[in-house]
Coordinates of C-alpha atoms and ligand atoms in Angstrom, one line a residue:
X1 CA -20.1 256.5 -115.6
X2 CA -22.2 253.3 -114.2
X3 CA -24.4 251.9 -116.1
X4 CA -27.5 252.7 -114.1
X5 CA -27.1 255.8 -113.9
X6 CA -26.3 256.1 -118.1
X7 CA -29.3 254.2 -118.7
X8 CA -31.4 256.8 -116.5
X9 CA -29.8 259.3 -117.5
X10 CA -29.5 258.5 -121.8
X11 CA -28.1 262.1 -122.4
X12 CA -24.2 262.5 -121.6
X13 CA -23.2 265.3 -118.7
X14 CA -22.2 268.4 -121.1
X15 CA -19.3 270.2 -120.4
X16 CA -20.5 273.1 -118.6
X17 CA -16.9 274.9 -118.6
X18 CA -18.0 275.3 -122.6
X19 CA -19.1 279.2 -123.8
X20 CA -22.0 279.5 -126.1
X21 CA -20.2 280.6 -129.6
X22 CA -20.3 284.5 -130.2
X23 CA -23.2 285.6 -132.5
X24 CA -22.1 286.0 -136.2
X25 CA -22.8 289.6 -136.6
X26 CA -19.5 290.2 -134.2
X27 CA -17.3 288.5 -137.0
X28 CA -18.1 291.0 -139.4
X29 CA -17.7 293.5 -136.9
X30 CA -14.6 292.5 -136.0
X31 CA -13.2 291.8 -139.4
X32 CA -14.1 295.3 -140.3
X33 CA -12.1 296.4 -137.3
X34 CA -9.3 294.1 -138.2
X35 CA -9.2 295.9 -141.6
X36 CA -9.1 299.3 -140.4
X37 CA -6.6 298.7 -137.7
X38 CA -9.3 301.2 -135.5
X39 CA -8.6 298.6 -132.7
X40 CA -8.0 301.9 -129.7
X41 CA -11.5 303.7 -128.7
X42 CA -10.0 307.1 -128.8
X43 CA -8.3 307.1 -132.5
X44 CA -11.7 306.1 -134.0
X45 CA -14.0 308.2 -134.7
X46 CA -17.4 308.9 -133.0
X47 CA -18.8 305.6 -133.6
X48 CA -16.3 303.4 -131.6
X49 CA -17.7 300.3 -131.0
X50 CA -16.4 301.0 -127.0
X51 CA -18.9 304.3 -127.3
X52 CA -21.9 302.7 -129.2
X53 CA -21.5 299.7 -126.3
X54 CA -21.7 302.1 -123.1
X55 CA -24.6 303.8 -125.0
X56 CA -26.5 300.8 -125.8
X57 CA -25.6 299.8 -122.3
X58 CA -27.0 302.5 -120.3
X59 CA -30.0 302.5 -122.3
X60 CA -30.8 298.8 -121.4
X61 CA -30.2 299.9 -118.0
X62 CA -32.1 303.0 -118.2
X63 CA -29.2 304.8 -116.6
X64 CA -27.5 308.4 -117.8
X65 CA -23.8 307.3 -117.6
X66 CA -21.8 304.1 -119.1
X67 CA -17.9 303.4 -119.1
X68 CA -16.9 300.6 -120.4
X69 CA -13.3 299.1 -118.8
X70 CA -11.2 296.5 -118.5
X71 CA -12.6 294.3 -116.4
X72 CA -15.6 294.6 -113.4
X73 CA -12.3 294.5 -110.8
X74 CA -11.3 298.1 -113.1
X75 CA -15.0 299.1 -112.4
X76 CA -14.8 298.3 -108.6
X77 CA -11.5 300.1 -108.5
X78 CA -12.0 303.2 -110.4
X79 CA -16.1 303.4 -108.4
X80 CA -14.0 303.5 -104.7
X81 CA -11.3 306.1 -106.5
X82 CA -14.5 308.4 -108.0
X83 CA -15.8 308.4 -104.5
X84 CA -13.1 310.3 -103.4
X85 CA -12.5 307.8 -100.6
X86 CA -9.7 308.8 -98.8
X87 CA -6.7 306.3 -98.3
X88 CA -7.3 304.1 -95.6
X89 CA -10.9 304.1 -95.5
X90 CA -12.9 301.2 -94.6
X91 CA -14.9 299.5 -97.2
X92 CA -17.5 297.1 -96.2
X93 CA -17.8 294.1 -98.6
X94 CA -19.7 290.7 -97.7
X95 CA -17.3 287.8 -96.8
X96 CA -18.8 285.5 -99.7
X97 CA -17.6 287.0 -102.8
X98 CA -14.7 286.5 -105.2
X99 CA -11.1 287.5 -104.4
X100 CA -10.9 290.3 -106.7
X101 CA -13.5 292.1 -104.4
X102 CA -11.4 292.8 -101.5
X103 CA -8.5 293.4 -103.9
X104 CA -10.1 295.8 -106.0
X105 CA -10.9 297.7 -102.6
X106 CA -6.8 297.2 -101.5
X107 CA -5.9 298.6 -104.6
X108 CA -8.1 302.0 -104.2
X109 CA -5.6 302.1 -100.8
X110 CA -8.8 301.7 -98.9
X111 CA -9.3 298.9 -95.9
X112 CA -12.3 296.1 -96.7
X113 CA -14.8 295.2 -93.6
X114 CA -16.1 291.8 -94.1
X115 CA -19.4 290.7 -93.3
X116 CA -21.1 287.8 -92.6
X117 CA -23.1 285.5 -95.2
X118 CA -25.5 283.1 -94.2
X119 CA -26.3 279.7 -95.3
X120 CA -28.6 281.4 -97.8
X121 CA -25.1 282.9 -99.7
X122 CA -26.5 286.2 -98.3
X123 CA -25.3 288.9 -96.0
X124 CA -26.3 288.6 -92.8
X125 CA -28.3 291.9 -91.8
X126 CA -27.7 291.7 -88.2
X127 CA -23.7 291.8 -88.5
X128 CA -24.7 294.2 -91.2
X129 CA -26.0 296.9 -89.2
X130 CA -23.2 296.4 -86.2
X131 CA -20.1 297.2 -88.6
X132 CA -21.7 299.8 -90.3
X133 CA -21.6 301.5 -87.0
X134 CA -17.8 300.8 -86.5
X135 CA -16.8 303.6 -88.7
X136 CA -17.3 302.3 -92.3
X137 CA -17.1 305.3 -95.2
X138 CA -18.2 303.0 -98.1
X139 CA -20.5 299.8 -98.7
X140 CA -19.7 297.5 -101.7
X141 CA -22.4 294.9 -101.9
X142 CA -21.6 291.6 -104.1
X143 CA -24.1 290.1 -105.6
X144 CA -22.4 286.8 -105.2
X145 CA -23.2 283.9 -108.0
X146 CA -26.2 286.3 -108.4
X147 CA -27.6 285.9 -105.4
X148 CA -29.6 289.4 -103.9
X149 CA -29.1 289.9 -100.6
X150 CA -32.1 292.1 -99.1
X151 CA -31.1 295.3 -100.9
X152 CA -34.3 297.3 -99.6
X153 CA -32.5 297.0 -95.8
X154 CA -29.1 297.4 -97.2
X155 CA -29.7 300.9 -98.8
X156 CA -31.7 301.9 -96.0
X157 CA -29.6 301.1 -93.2
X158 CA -26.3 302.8 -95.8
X159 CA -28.5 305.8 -96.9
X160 CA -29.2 306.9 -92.9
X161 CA -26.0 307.1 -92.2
X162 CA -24.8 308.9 -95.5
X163 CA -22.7 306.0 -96.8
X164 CA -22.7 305.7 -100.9
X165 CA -23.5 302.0 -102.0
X166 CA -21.8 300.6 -105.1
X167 CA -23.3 297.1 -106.3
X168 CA -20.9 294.5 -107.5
X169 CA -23.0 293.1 -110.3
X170 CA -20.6 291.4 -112.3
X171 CA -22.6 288.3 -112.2
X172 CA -25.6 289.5 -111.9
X173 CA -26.5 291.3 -115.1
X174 CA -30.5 291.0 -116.3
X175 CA -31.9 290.5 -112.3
X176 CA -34.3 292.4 -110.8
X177 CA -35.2 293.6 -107.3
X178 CA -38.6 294.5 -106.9
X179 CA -38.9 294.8 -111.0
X180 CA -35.5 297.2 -110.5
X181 CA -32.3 296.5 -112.6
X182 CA -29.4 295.2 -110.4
X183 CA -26.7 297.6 -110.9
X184 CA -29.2 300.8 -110.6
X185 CA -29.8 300.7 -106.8
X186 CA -26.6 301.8 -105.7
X187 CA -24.9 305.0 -106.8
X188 CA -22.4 303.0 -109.1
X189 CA -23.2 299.8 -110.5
X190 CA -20.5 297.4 -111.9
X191 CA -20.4 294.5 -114.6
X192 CA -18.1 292.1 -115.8
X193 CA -17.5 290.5 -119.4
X194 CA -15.2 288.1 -118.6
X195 CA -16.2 284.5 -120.1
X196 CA -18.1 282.9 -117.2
X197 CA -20.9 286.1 -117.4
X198 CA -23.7 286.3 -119.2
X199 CA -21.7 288.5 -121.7
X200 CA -19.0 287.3 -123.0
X201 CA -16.1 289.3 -124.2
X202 CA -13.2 287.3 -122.9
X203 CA -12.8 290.4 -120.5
X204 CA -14.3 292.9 -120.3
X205 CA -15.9 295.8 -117.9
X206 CA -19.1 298.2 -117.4
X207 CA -19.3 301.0 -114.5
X208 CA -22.7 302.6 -114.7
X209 CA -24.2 305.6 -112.9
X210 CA -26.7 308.3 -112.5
X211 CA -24.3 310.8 -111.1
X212 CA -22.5 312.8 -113.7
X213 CA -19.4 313.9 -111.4
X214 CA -18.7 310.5 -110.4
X215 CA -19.3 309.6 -113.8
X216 CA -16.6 312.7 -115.2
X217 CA -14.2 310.9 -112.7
X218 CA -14.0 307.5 -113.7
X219 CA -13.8 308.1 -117.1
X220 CA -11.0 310.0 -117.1
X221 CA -9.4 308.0 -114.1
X222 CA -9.9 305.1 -116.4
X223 CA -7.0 306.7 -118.8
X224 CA -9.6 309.3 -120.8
X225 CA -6.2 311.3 -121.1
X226 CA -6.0 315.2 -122.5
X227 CA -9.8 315.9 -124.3
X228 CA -10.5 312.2 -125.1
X229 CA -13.8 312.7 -122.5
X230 CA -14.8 314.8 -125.4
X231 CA -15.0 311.8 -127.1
X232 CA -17.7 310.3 -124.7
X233 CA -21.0 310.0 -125.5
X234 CA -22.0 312.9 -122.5
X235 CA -20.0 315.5 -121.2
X236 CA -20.0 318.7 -119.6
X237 CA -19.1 320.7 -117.4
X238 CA -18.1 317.8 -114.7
X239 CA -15.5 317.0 -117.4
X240 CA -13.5 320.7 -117.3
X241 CA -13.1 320.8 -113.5
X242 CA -11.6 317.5 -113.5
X243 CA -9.0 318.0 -116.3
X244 CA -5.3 317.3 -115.7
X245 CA -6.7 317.0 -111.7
X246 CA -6.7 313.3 -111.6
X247 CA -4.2 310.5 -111.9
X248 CA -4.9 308.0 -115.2
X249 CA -5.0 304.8 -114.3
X250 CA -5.4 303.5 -117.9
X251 CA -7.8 300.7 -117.8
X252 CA -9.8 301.0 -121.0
X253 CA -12.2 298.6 -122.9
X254 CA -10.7 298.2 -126.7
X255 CA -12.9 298.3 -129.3
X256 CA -12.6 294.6 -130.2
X257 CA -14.0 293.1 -127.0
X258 CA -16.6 295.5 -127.7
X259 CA -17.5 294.6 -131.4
X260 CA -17.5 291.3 -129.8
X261 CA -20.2 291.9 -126.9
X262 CA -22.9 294.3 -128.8
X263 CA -24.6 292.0 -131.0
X264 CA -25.0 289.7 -127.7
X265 CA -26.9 292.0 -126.3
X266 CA -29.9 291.0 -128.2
X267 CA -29.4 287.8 -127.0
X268 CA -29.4 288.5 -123.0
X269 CA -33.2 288.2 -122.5
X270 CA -32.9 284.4 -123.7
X271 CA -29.8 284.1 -121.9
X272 CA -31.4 284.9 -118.5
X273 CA -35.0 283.5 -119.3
X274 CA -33.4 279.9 -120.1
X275 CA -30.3 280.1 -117.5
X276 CA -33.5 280.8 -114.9
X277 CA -35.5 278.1 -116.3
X278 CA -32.4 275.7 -116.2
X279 CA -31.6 276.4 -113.0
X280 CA -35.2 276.2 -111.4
X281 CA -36.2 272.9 -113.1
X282 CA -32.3 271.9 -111.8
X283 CA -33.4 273.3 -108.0
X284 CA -37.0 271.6 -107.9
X285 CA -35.0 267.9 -108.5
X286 CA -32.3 268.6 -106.3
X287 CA -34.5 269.4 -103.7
X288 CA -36.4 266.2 -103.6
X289 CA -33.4 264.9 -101.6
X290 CA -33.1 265.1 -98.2
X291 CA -29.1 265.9 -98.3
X292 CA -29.5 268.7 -100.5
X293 CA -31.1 272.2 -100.4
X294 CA -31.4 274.8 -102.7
X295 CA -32.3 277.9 -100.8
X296 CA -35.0 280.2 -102.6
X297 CA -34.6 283.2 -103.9
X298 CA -36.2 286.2 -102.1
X299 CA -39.3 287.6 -102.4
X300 CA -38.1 291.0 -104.0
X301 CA -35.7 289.2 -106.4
X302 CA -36.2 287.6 -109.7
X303 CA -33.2 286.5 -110.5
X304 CA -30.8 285.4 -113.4
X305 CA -28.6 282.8 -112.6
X306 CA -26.3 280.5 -114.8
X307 CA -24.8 278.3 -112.0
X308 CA -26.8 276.5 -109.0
X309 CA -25.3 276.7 -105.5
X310 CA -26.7 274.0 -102.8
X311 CA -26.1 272.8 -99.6
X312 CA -25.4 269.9 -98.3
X313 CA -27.4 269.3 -95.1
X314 CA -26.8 267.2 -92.1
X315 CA -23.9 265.6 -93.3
X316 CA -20.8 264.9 -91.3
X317 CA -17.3 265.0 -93.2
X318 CA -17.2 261.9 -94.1
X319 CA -20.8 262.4 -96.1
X320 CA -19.4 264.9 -97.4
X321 CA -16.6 263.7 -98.3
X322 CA -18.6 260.8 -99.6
X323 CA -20.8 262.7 -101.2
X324 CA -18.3 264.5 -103.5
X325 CA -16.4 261.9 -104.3
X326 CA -19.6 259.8 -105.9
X327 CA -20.0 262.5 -107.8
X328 CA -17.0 263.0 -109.4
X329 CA -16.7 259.6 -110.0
X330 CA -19.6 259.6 -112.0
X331 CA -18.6 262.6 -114.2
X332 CA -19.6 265.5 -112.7
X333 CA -16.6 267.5 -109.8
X334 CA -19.0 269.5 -107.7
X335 CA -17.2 272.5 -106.5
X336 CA -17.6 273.0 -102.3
X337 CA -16.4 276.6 -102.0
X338 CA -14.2 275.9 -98.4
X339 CA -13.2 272.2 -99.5
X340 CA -9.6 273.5 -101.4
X341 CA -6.7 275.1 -100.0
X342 CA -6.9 277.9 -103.1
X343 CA -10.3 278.8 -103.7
X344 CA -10.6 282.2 -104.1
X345 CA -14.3 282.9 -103.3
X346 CA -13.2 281.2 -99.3
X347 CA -12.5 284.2 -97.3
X348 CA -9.6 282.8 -95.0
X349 CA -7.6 282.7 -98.7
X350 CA -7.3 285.7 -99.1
X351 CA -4.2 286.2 -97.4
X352 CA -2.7 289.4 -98.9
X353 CA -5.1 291.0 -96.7
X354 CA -2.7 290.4 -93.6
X355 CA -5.1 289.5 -90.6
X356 CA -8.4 287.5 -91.7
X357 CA -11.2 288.0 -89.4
X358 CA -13.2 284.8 -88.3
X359 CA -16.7 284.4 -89.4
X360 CA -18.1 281.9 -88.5
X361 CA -21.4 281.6 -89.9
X362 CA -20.0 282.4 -93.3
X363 CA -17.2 279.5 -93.1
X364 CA -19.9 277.1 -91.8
X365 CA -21.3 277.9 -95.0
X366 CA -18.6 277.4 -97.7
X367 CA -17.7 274.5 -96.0
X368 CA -20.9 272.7 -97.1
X369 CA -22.0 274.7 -100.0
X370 CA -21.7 273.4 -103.4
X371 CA -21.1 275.3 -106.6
X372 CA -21.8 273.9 -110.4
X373 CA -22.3 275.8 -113.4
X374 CA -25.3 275.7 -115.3
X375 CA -25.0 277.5 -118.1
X376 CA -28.4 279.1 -120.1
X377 CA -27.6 277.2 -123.2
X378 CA -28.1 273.4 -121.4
X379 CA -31.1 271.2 -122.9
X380 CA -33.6 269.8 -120.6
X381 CA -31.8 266.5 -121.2
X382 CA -28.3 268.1 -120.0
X383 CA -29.9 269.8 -116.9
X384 CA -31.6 266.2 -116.5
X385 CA -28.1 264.4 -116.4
X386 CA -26.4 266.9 -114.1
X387 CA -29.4 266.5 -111.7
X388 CA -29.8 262.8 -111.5
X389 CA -25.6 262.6 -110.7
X390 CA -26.4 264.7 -107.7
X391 CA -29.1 262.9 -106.9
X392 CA -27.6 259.7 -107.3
X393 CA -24.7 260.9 -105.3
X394 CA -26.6 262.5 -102.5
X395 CA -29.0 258.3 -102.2
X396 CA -25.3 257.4 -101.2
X397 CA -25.3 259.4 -98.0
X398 CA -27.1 259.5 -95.4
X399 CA -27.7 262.4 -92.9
X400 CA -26.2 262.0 -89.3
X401 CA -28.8 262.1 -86.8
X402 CA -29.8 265.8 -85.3
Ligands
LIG501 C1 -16.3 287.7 -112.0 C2 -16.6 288.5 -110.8 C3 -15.8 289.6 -110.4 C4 -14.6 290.0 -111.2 O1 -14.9 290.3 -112.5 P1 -13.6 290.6 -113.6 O2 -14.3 291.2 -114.8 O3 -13.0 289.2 -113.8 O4 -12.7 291.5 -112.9 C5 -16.1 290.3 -109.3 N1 -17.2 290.0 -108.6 C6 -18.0 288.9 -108.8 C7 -19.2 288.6 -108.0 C8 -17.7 288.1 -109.9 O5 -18.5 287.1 -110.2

């Protein structure tokens, strides 16, 4: 790093790949599982760790139904198989998301219908409403980086035209819409524990719900094989009509990633109160550059973010090119979502899906959209150095003239 910037700067960029360490109370609980070998959620007894997580899940969530899985692509999967979506059906997911979106909806033999993001990272209402109309049977909305796209239209417009809405929350766990828990808006709401969420179980999985027959499907799609729904925390009578009736797709949570997440629940309220703080104090600096925009949250949303996407305005490619390049060489690669050939959040990479639709407005926005991690456990000093690198990087460019 120069030493201008070092000397403004004092504190040294932090590694924001690094996880915050697990809370101790998960060694013990792990160590007692180690001991007893109880390491499969359906040879232990009652109080699995995998049962006591989707209770203490759906309780924060102040939802009826919890199964935990094996990852938030399981979740996606086994939502589109419980809706009885029949193969082939269209699935309309937004066109900024992560690859494992459209392939969790390829996997459930269904057909995904991309929409349009705008340069806000969220869906575009307009195009929205059009392909709805075009003979969609499901909507899969993804909260993106944790961004909320305007849910309020987005169930409305689904809801009038009887479509069931499952929310991709995987990293979006502790936001709110209008004071409600992302994940509860939808009929099925799903969560992800890999290590780059706010829970952190290596990897990990949630599906929540309100809806007990969806709720008797999954978990027995998700491998609850012979009686072991029995050994769920709710059953009933959803359970018996589905015996032996569905295929098992065996995607389970084991109990260690699960001794391993519970005690950090205590810890999410910090996490998303400090990655917020982080992130807004982060915006507010970036801001003060004419090159850079942080684009504000919505009205309805309070959000709980642990990375900070911008844009980089009116540059031509060479100031963008320019721009990342200053950057890295003072420490810090800055992520533009359409700037590799492999990214898998850039829709025209996902190629297994055959043809790729063009969208414009959603490629005009990777292709100047920049993505950093900013993790809840950063000092003010840390969040300082990150910020004055952009900044520093973004003095070094100049806009081309509208
Ligand atoms: C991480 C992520 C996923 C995939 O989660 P896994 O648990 O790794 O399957 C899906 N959607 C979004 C928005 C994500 O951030």
């Amino acid at each position: 790093m120069p030493k201008d910037v070092m000397a403004q700067t004092q504190t040294p960029l932090p590694d924001t790949a690094q996880a915050e360490p697990i809370p101790a109370a998960a060694q013990e609980a792990v160590e007692e599982l180690l001991r007893s070998g109880d390491l499969f959620r359906y040879t232990s007894g009652a109080n699995a760790p995998v049962t006591l997580l989707e209770q203490e899940f759906a309780q924060m969530m102040g939802v009826p139904y919890a199964l935990a899985v094996a990852s938030c692509s399981a979740a996606l999967f086994l939502s589109l198989k419980a809706l009885d979506l029949p193969a082939g059906a269209k699935v309309l997911i937004p066109a900024f998301t992560f690859g494992a979106v459209p392939s969790a909806v390829v996997h459930a033999d269904c057909v995904p219908v991309l929409v349009e993001c705008g340069a806000n990272y969220r869906i575009d209402l307009e195009d929205y409403a059009a392909k709805l109309d075009q003979g969609v049977d499901a909507v899969l909305i993804s909260h993106m980086r944790g961004h909320t796209s305007d849910m309020d239209a987005i169930l409305q417009l689904a809801e009038a035209r009887g479509l069931p809405v499952i929310e991709d929350a995987a990293h979006s766990l502790g936001t709110l819409w209008n004071g409600r828990k992302i994940g509860t808006l939808g009929k099925i709401g799903c969560f992800s524990f890999q290590s780059y969420k706010l829970l952190n179980a290596g990897e990990g999985g949630m599906l929540i719900t309100d809806d007990p027959e969806i709720a008797a499907r999954a978990v027995i799609m998700s491998g609850a094989y012979e009686h072991n729904w029995r050994k769920h925390a709710l059953v009933g009578p959803h359970f018996e009509r589905w015996q032996n009736q569905l295929p098992l797709y065996n995607t389970r949570l084991g109990n260690l990633p699960a001794a391993v997440i519970r005690p950090q629940l205590d810890e999410l309220d910090r996490r998303v109160r400090d990655g917020r703080a982080n992130h807004d104090y982060v915006a507010a600096k970036l801001n003060t550059s004419p090159v850079l925009h942080v684009p504000a949250p919505l009205p309805s949303e309070t959000r709980a973010p642990d990375s900070i996407q911008f844009n980089l305005v009116g540059l031509d490619e060479a100031g963008i090119t320019r721009f990342a390049e200053r950057a890295e060489a003072l420490g810090l690669p800055v992520q533009i979502f359409g700037r590799s050939t492999d990214n898998a959040r850039a829709f025209w990479n996902w190629q297994f899906l055959g043809t790729i639709p063009e969208l414009p407005k959603t490629r005009a926005m990777l292709m100047q959209a920049c993505d950093i991690r900013l993790p809840a456990r950063l000092t003010r000093a840390e969040c300082d150095a990150i910020a004055d690198v952009l900044l520093a990087a973004a003095a070094e460019v100049a806009p081309v003239a509208a």
